[in-house]
Short mmCIF file of C-alpha atoms (C1' of nucleotides) in Angstrom, two decimals:
data_model
loop_
_atom_site.label_atom_id
_atom_site.label_comp_id
_atom_site.label_asym_id
_atom_site.label_seq_id
_atom_site.Cartn_x
_atom_site.Cartn_y
_atom_site.Cartn_z
CA MET A 29 -0.05 -0.04 -0.06
CA THR A 30 2.63 2.54 -0.90
CA THR A 31 1.56 3.73 -4.40
CA GLY A 32 -0.87 5.84 -6.16
CA GLN A 33 -0.40 9.14 -4.04
CA ASN A 34 0.81 11.33 -6.93
CA HIS A 35 -2.56 11.96 -8.36
CA CYS A 36 -2.86 14.38 -5.51
CA ASP A 37 -2.00 17.87 -7.02
CA PRO A 38 -0.94 20.51 -4.37
CA LEU A 39 -2.12 23.56 -6.13
CA GLU A 40 -5.58 21.78 -6.83
CA SER A 41 -5.87 20.52 -3.24
CA LEU A 42 -5.27 24.10 -1.61
CA GLU A 43 -7.64 25.64 -4.28
CA LYS A 44 -10.43 23.25 -3.38
CA ALA A 45 -9.86 23.78 0.31
CA GLY A 46 -9.90 27.54 -0.10
CA LEU A 47 -6.31 27.89 1.34
CA GLN A 48 -3.89 30.58 -0.04
CA LYS A 49 -1.33 28.82 -2.25
CA THR A 50 1.86 29.95 -0.51
CA ILE A 51 5.34 28.41 -1.46
CA GLN A 52 5.59 26.87 1.95
CA ARG A 53 2.40 25.15 1.74
CA ILE A 54 3.22 23.73 -1.53
CA VAL A 55 6.62 22.54 -0.59
CA VAL A 56 5.40 20.79 2.54
CA LEU A 57 2.49 19.30 0.66
CA ARG A 58 4.95 17.98 -2.02
CA ALA A 59 7.26 16.56 0.53
CA VAL A 60 4.44 14.55 1.90
CA ILE A 61 3.33 13.46 -1.53
CA ARG A 62 7.05 12.65 -2.53
CA ALA A 63 7.60 10.58 0.64
CA ASP A 64 4.69 8.06 -0.37
CA ARG A 65 4.50 6.88 3.34
CA PRO A 66 3.41 8.64 6.62
CA ILE A 67 6.16 11.02 7.60
CA THR A 68 6.77 13.15 10.61
CA ALA A 69 7.31 17.17 10.67
CA ALA A 70 10.91 16.83 11.50
CA GLU A 71 11.41 14.41 8.49
CA ILE A 72 9.74 16.83 6.20
CA TYR A 73 11.89 19.67 7.63
CA GLU A 74 15.18 17.91 7.31
CA ASP A 75 14.28 16.48 3.68
CA LEU A 76 13.87 19.93 2.26
CA ASP A 77 16.79 21.10 0.05
CA VAL A 78 18.22 24.51 0.63
CA ALA A 79 16.31 26.02 -2.33
CA GLU A 80 13.00 25.28 -0.57
CA ARG A 81 13.90 25.99 3.06
CA VAL A 82 10.97 26.52 5.26
CA ASN A 83 11.08 27.39 8.78
CA LYS A 84 10.46 24.29 11.08
CA VAL A 85 7.46 26.24 12.90
CA THR A 86 5.95 26.90 9.54
CA VAL A 87 6.08 23.08 8.64
CA TYR A 88 4.07 22.38 11.91
CA ARG A 89 1.67 25.25 11.08
CA VAL A 90 1.18 24.28 7.47
CA LEU A 91 0.52 20.52 8.70
CA ALA A 92 -1.95 21.84 11.09
CA SER A 93 -3.81 23.62 8.32
CA LEU A 94 -3.61 21.07 5.84
CA GLU A 95 -4.94 18.44 8.50
CA GLU A 96 -7.74 20.76 9.41
CA ALA A 97 -8.48 21.12 5.60
CA GLY A 98 -8.69 17.47 5.28
CA ILE A 99 -5.80 17.45 2.84
CA VAL A 100 -3.49 15.40 4.85
CA ARG A 101 -4.14 12.89 7.81
CA GLY A 102 -2.12 12.84 11.18
CA ILE A 103 -1.43 9.43 12.80
CA PRO A 104 0.06 9.24 16.23
CA THR A 105 2.43 6.58 17.54
CA VAL A 106 3.12 4.86 20.75
CA ASP A 107 6.20 7.15 21.26
CA GLY A 108 4.11 10.39 20.79
CA MET A 109 5.29 11.45 17.34
CA ASN A 110 2.79 12.57 14.94
CA TYR A 111 3.06 10.95 11.42
CA TYR A 112 1.35 12.68 8.18
CA GLU A 113 -0.03 11.11 5.15
CA MET A 114 -2.08 12.41 2.00
CA ALA A 115 -5.68 12.07 2.97
CA CYS A 116 -6.70 11.52 -0.74
CA SER A 117 -4.37 8.47 -1.33
CA HIS A 118 -6.40 6.09 0.82
CA ASN A 119 -9.71 5.33 2.55
CA PRO A 120 -9.65 7.08 5.85
CA LEU A 121 -10.30 3.94 7.61
CA HIS A 122 -6.75 1.80 7.14
CA ALA A 123 -4.43 0.26 9.43
CA HIS A 124 -0.56 1.29 9.98
CA PHE A 125 2.37 -0.71 10.95
CA TYR A 126 4.99 1.09 13.28
CA CYS A 127 8.39 -0.26 13.97
CA ARG A 128 9.23 0.49 17.51
CA TYR A 129 12.96 0.09 16.52
CA CYS A 130 13.57 2.05 13.29
CA ARG A 131 10.30 4.13 13.78
CA ALA A 132 9.29 3.75 10.24
CA MET A 133 5.61 3.75 9.70
CA THR A 134 4.02 1.82 6.88
CA CYS A 135 0.59 1.48 5.54
CA LEU A 136 -1.01 -1.94 5.90
CA GLY A 137 -3.93 -0.93 3.59
CA PRO A 138 -7.64 -0.23 4.22
CA LEU A 139 -9.96 -1.92 6.55
CA GLY A 140 -12.57 -4.11 5.45
CA GLU A 141 -16.15 -2.76 5.47
CA GLU A 142 -17.16 -5.61 7.98
CA ILE A 143 -14.34 -4.39 10.47
CA CYS A 144 -15.36 -0.76 10.52
CA GLN A 145 -19.07 -1.89 10.96
CA ASN A 146 -17.93 -3.82 14.04
CA LEU A 147 -15.88 -1.05 15.38
CA TYR A 148 -18.18 2.01 15.15
CA PRO A 149 -21.51 0.68 16.71
CA SER A 150 -19.78 -0.26 19.93
CA CYS A 151 -19.01 3.42 20.26
CA ARG A 152 -21.88 5.63 21.87
CA HIS A 153 -19.95 8.91 21.12
CA GLU A 154 -19.58 11.35 18.33
CA ALA A 155 -16.57 9.60 16.47
CA ASP A 156 -14.55 11.56 14.03
CA ALA A 157 -11.50 9.30 13.42
CA LEU A 158 -10.76 5.65 13.68
CA SER A 159 -7.27 4.60 13.88
CA VAL A 160 -5.80 1.06 13.89
CA SER A 161 -2.08 0.71 14.47
CA ILE A 162 0.04 -2.41 14.93
CA THR A 163 3.30 -1.94 16.60
CA GLY A 164 6.34 -4.29 16.50
CA LEU A 165 9.42 -4.94 14.51
CA CYS A 166 9.68 -4.63 10.98
CA ASN A 167 11.26 -7.23 8.60
CA ASP A 168 14.50 -5.32 8.28
CA CYS A 169 14.92 -4.75 12.01
CA ARG A 170 13.96 -8.33 13.00
CA ARG A 171 16.39 -9.48 10.57
CA ASN A 172 19.33 -7.56 11.99
CA LYS A 173 18.18 -8.10 15.59
CA THR A 174 21.35 -9.85 16.46
CA LYS A 175 23.58 -7.25 14.96
CA ARG A 176 22.15 -4.30 16.97
CA LYS A 177 23.86 -2.71 19.90
CA GLU A 178 21.16 -0.57 21.45
CA GLU A 179 17.64 -1.91 22.48
CA PRO A 180 14.35 -0.85 20.90
CA LEU A 181 12.09 1.41 22.95
CA MET B 16 -16.15 -1.75 30.00
CA THR B 17 -15.09 0.23 33.27
CA THR B 18 -15.48 -2.65 35.83
CA GLY B 19 -13.68 -5.72 37.30
CA GLN B 20 -10.22 -4.37 37.67
CA ASN B 21 -9.86 -4.78 41.35
CA HIS B 22 -8.88 -8.54 41.13
CA CYS B 23 -5.39 -7.37 40.07
CA ASP B 24 -3.35 -7.35 43.49
CA PRO B 25 -0.43 -5.01 43.27
CA LEU B 26 1.87 -7.04 45.63
CA GLU B 27 0.95 -10.36 43.76
CA SER B 28 1.50 -8.78 40.37
CA LEU B 29 4.85 -7.49 41.39
CA GLU B 30 6.05 -10.85 42.76
CA LYS B 31 5.10 -12.74 39.76
CA ALA B 32 6.87 -10.29 37.43
CA GLY B 33 10.02 -10.69 39.81
CA LEU B 34 10.01 -7.01 40.59
CA GLN B 35 11.13 -5.40 43.88
CA LYS B 36 8.17 -4.57 46.00
CA THR B 37 8.67 -0.85 46.73
CA ILE B 38 6.11 1.38 48.10
CA GLN B 39 6.28 3.62 44.80
CA ARG B 40 5.54 0.81 42.70
CA ILE B 41 2.62 -0.28 44.92
CA VAL B 42 1.27 3.38 45.20
CA VAL B 43 1.40 3.85 41.46
CA LEU B 44 -0.12 0.41 40.83
CA ARG B 45 -2.89 1.04 43.19
CA ALA B 46 -3.57 4.54 41.52
CA VAL B 47 -3.96 2.70 37.97
CA ILE B 48 -6.25 0.09 39.67
CA ARG B 49 -8.40 2.85 41.50
CA ALA B 50 -8.71 4.98 38.37
CA ASP B 51 -10.57 1.97 36.59
CA ARG B 52 -9.83 3.70 33.14
CA PRO B 53 -6.73 4.34 31.28
CA ILE B 54 -4.86 7.43 33.00
CA THR B 55 -1.72 9.38 32.31
CA ALA B 56 1.29 9.77 34.41
CA ALA B 57 0.40 13.18 35.41
CA GLU B 58 -3.04 12.10 36.56
CA ILE B 59 -1.52 9.63 38.47
CA TYR B 60 1.01 12.17 40.17
CA GLU B 61 -1.72 14.57 40.80
CA ASP B 62 -4.08 11.90 42.41
CA LEU B 63 -1.55 10.86 45.04
CA ASP B 64 -2.34 12.40 48.46
CA VAL B 65 0.43 13.78 50.58
CA ALA B 66 0.94 10.58 52.56
CA GLU B 67 1.91 8.60 49.39
CA ARG B 68 3.78 11.23 47.71
CA VAL B 69 6.00 9.93 44.81
CA ASN B 70 8.51 11.87 42.77
CA LYS B 71 7.13 12.61 39.17
CA VAL B 72 10.16 11.17 37.55
CA THR B 73 9.60 7.95 39.74
CA VAL B 74 5.90 7.76 38.34
CA TYR B 75 7.41 7.66 34.78
CA ARG B 76 10.21 5.16 35.64
CA VAL B 77 7.63 3.04 37.59
CA LEU B 78 5.08 2.89 34.63
CA ALA B 79 7.99 1.96 32.20
CA SER B 80 9.11 -1.15 34.49
CA LEU B 81 5.51 -2.12 34.94
CA GLU B 82 4.73 -2.02 31.33
CA GLU B 83 7.89 -3.85 30.41
CA ALA B 84 6.71 -6.38 32.85
CA GLY B 85 3.33 -6.60 31.23
CA ILE B 86 1.55 -5.58 34.19
CA VAL B 87 0.04 -2.29 32.71
CA ARG B 88 -0.40 -1.41 29.10
CA GLY B 89 0.37 2.12 27.56
CA ILE B 90 -2.04 3.43 25.09
CA PRO B 91 -1.03 6.71 22.97
CA THR B 92 -3.36 9.55 21.84
CA VAL B 93 -3.53 11.67 19.07
CA ASP B 94 -2.08 14.52 20.86
CA GLY B 95 1.03 12.51 22.17
CA MET B 96 0.01 11.60 25.54
CA ASN B 97 0.43 8.21 26.99
CA TYR B 98 -2.35 6.48 28.89
CA TYR B 99 -2.02 3.52 31.26
CA GLU B 100 -4.28 0.62 32.26
CA MET B 101 -4.04 -2.60 33.91
CA ALA B 102 -3.13 -5.13 31.49
CA CYS B 103 -4.88 -7.99 33.45
CA SER B 104 -8.43 -6.24 33.36
CA HIS B 105 -8.78 -6.87 29.49
CA ASN B 106 -8.09 -8.89 26.53
CA PRO B 107 -4.88 -7.13 25.24
CA LEU B 108 -6.92 -6.52 21.82
CA HIS B 109 -9.62 -4.09 22.54
CA ALA B 110 -10.68 -0.52 21.34
CA HIS B 111 -10.48 2.62 23.13
CA PHE B 112 -12.55 6.13 22.78
CA TYR B 113 -10.60 9.17 23.28
CA CYS B 114 -12.31 12.59 23.45
CA ARG B 115 -10.46 15.23 21.76
CA TYR B 116 -12.03 18.00 24.06
CA CYS B 117 -11.90 16.82 27.58
CA ARG B 118 -9.15 14.21 26.72
CA ALA B 119 -10.85 11.49 28.75
CA MET B 120 -10.07 8.07 27.61
CA THR B 121 -12.67 5.15 27.92
CA CYS B 122 -12.38 1.51 27.05
CA LEU B 123 -14.90 0.36 24.28
CA GLY B 124 -14.40 -3.37 24.98
CA PRO B 125 -12.67 -6.29 23.51
CA LEU B 126 -12.38 -6.63 19.85
CA GLY B 127 -14.13 -9.68 18.32
CA GLU B 128 -12.07 -12.41 17.21
CA GLU B 129 -12.86 -12.19 13.67
CA ILE B 130 -11.76 -8.45 13.55
CA CYS B 131 -8.26 -9.58 14.95
CA GLN B 132 -8.25 -12.42 12.48
CA ASN B 133 -8.66 -9.84 9.75
CA LEU B 134 -6.27 -7.33 10.99
CA TYR B 135 -3.08 -9.49 11.92
CA PRO B 136 -2.74 -11.52 8.70
CA SER B 137 -2.41 -8.21 6.50
CA CYS B 138 0.80 -7.51 8.56
CA ARG B 139 3.87 -9.37 7.48
CA HIS B 140 6.13 -8.10 10.32
CA GLU B 141 6.81 -9.23 13.91
CA ALA B 142 3.68 -7.44 15.48
CA ASP B 143 3.45 -7.26 19.40
CA ALA B 144 0.58 -4.66 19.81
CA LEU B 145 -2.46 -3.89 18.08
CA SER B 146 -4.43 -0.78 19.12
CA VAL B 147 -7.68 0.48 17.91
CA SER B 148 -8.61 4.09 19.02
CA ILE B 149 -11.47 5.99 17.87
CA THR B 150 -11.24 9.82 18.62
CA GLY B 151 -14.13 12.35 18.76
CA LEU B 152 -16.33 13.98 21.16
CA CYS B 153 -17.63 12.12 24.24
CA ASN B 154 -21.26 12.61 24.98
CA ASP B 155 -20.60 15.07 27.86
CA CYS B 156 -18.68 17.40 25.45
CA ARG B 157 -20.93 17.13 22.67
CA ARG B 158 -23.78 18.02 24.95
CA ASN B 159 -21.91 21.11 26.20
CA LYS B 160 -21.00 22.00 22.60
CA THR B 161 -22.86 25.24 22.68
CA LYS B 162 -21.79 26.35 26.12
CA ARG B 163 -18.10 26.11 25.45
CA LYS B 164 -15.66 29.13 24.77
CA GLU B 165 -12.45 27.41 23.58
CA GLU B 166 -12.45 24.91 20.76
CA PRO B 167 -11.17 21.30 20.89
CA LEU B 168 -7.65 20.59 19.64
"C1'" DC C 29 -1.96 48.94 -7.75
"C1'" DG C 30 -3.42 49.57 -2.89
"C1'" DA C 31 -5.67 47.77 1.31
"C1'" DT C 32 -6.69 44.11 4.14
"C1'" DA C 33 -6.39 39.64 5.77
"C1'" DC C 34 -3.66 35.73 6.07
"C1'" DT C 35 0.95 33.71 6.58
"C1'" DT C 36 5.72 33.46 7.73
"C1'" DG C 37 10.06 33.71 10.55
"C1'" DC C 38 12.25 34.49 14.46
"C1'" DA C 39 12.95 33.88 19.28
"C1'" DA C 40 11.23 32.64 23.44
"C1'" DC C 41 8.32 29.35 25.64
"C1'" DT C 42 5.72 24.91 27.21
"C1'" DG C 43 5.44 20.66 28.88
"C1'" DA C 44 5.92 15.58 28.58
"C1'" DG C 45 9.29 12.78 29.38
"C1'" DT C 46 14.69 11.49 30.14
"C1'" DT C 47 19.13 11.43 32.25
"C1'" DG C 48 23.22 11.51 35.50
"C1'" DC C 49 24.30 10.99 40.02
"C1'" DA C 50 24.40 10.66 44.85
"C1'" DA C 51 21.40 8.95 48.57
"C1'" DA C 52 18.06 5.63 50.19
"C1'" DT C 53 16.32 1.10 49.90
"C1'" DC C 54 15.39 -3.88 48.84
"C1'" DG C 55 16.41 -8.51 49.44
"C1'" DG C 56 19.38 -12.83 49.19
"C1'" DG C 57 23.21 -14.83 51.63
"C1'" DT C 58 25.45 -15.48 56.08
"C1'" DA D 6 19.06 -9.66 62.44
"C1'" DC D 7 22.62 -7.93 59.71
"C1'" DC D 8 25.38 -7.00 55.94
"C1'" DC D 9 26.48 -5.68 51.19
"C1'" DG D 10 25.66 -5.62 46.27
"C1'" DA D 11 22.22 -4.67 43.14
"C1'" DT D 12 18.24 -2.03 42.38
"C1'" DT D 13 15.50 1.91 42.96
"C1'" DT D 14 14.54 6.74 44.42
"C1'" DG D 15 14.67 11.96 44.29
"C1'" DC D 16 16.52 15.94 42.65
"C1'" DA D 17 18.11 19.15 39.35
"C1'" DA D 18 19.14 19.97 34.89
"C1'" DC D 19 18.30 18.53 30.45
"C1'" DT D 20 15.86 17.04 25.79
"C1'" DC D 21 12.98 17.58 22.18
"C1'" DA D 22 8.39 17.98 19.79
"C1'" DG D 23 5.33 21.40 19.43
"C1'" DT D 24 3.31 26.16 20.60
"C1'" DT D 25 2.87 31.16 21.06
"C1'" DG D 26 3.68 36.39 20.41
"C1'" DC D 27 4.72 39.51 17.48
"C1'" DA D 28 6.82 42.19 13.85
"C1'" DA D 29 7.64 41.71 8.90
"C1'" DG D 30 6.20 39.70 4.49
"C1'" DT D 31 2.82 37.95 1.06
"C1'" DA D 32 -1.59 36.41 -1.11
"C1'" DT D 33 -5.84 37.80 -2.96
"C1'" DC D 34 -9.65 40.93 -4.23
"C1'" DG D 35 -11.43 44.98 -5.49
#
DNA sequence: CGATACTTGCAACTGAGTTGCAAATCGGGT
DNA sequence: ACCCGATTTGCAACTCAGTTGCAAGTATCG
């Protein structure tokens, strides 16, 4: 589940959301699209080359406005970091895998209709987000288990 | 899903886990049991009366050792806070509801067998935790929507 | 182009959680 | 019951993701 995000056009998304089309928003949005997997604000900031430098604070603010506009989606992890992905690229109801060692987050694909049907009714509140996350060791980290010096979180 | 945690005995749990039975660990463990819903380290610290004062740092360290020993279970939220609940009180696979306004977390009950069966196989990694969390407004906060001055996160 | 509302960058701050280290406590062996 | 090494605690200082206030800059609309 790591393909097909490139049909999301930054300018078009901002237009539709009624947000001003600033360079900073376009740069951040492009970084999220380019990543093609959920990434953190810090990763976005570090991945920007000198030409498209954007202040770290701005990255946070842009992500917040993009999330509020429904353009990106935030995903929290066990260690309190927030990851962002394009909202347009998936069904809002899908599961993620988070490696507690290398801290990479991958998408496991959309949840089946039956699963969602089963989860929501049990909730007698006004729900607006459903997040399923599986934590553990990814294949790479598991393979390198014996070579590692430090311990996972 | 807020009952039946009191059968977890602090001393017995520590004994079984092979952890030293210090006052601090017992005090923190009692606070988690007393809460009868997932609570944060800060809440635990504030809920302690003068007689059972434990340093804030110790609360974090105790929770970490209790989690590692499998006595309590940590649950992350969208705003990066960690909630803890007794591991013995539920099936490890259950869903939580988190109110993005009052930040109270409640348990929605265990996930059905079919749901878990559906989620795990899609994951080709070494999974050790499955967390399902539904975020939104709880009934109290929804009811008071019109009265509120500040906005939810 | 010019007015106005929104956005950015900077610096200083917040708040959850961590770390280093000396003092206190636990618990197994005698 | 007491001693000693191993573990745990408290304190203070730190880290680090994320936020805030504010002045300067920029987008958009007429």
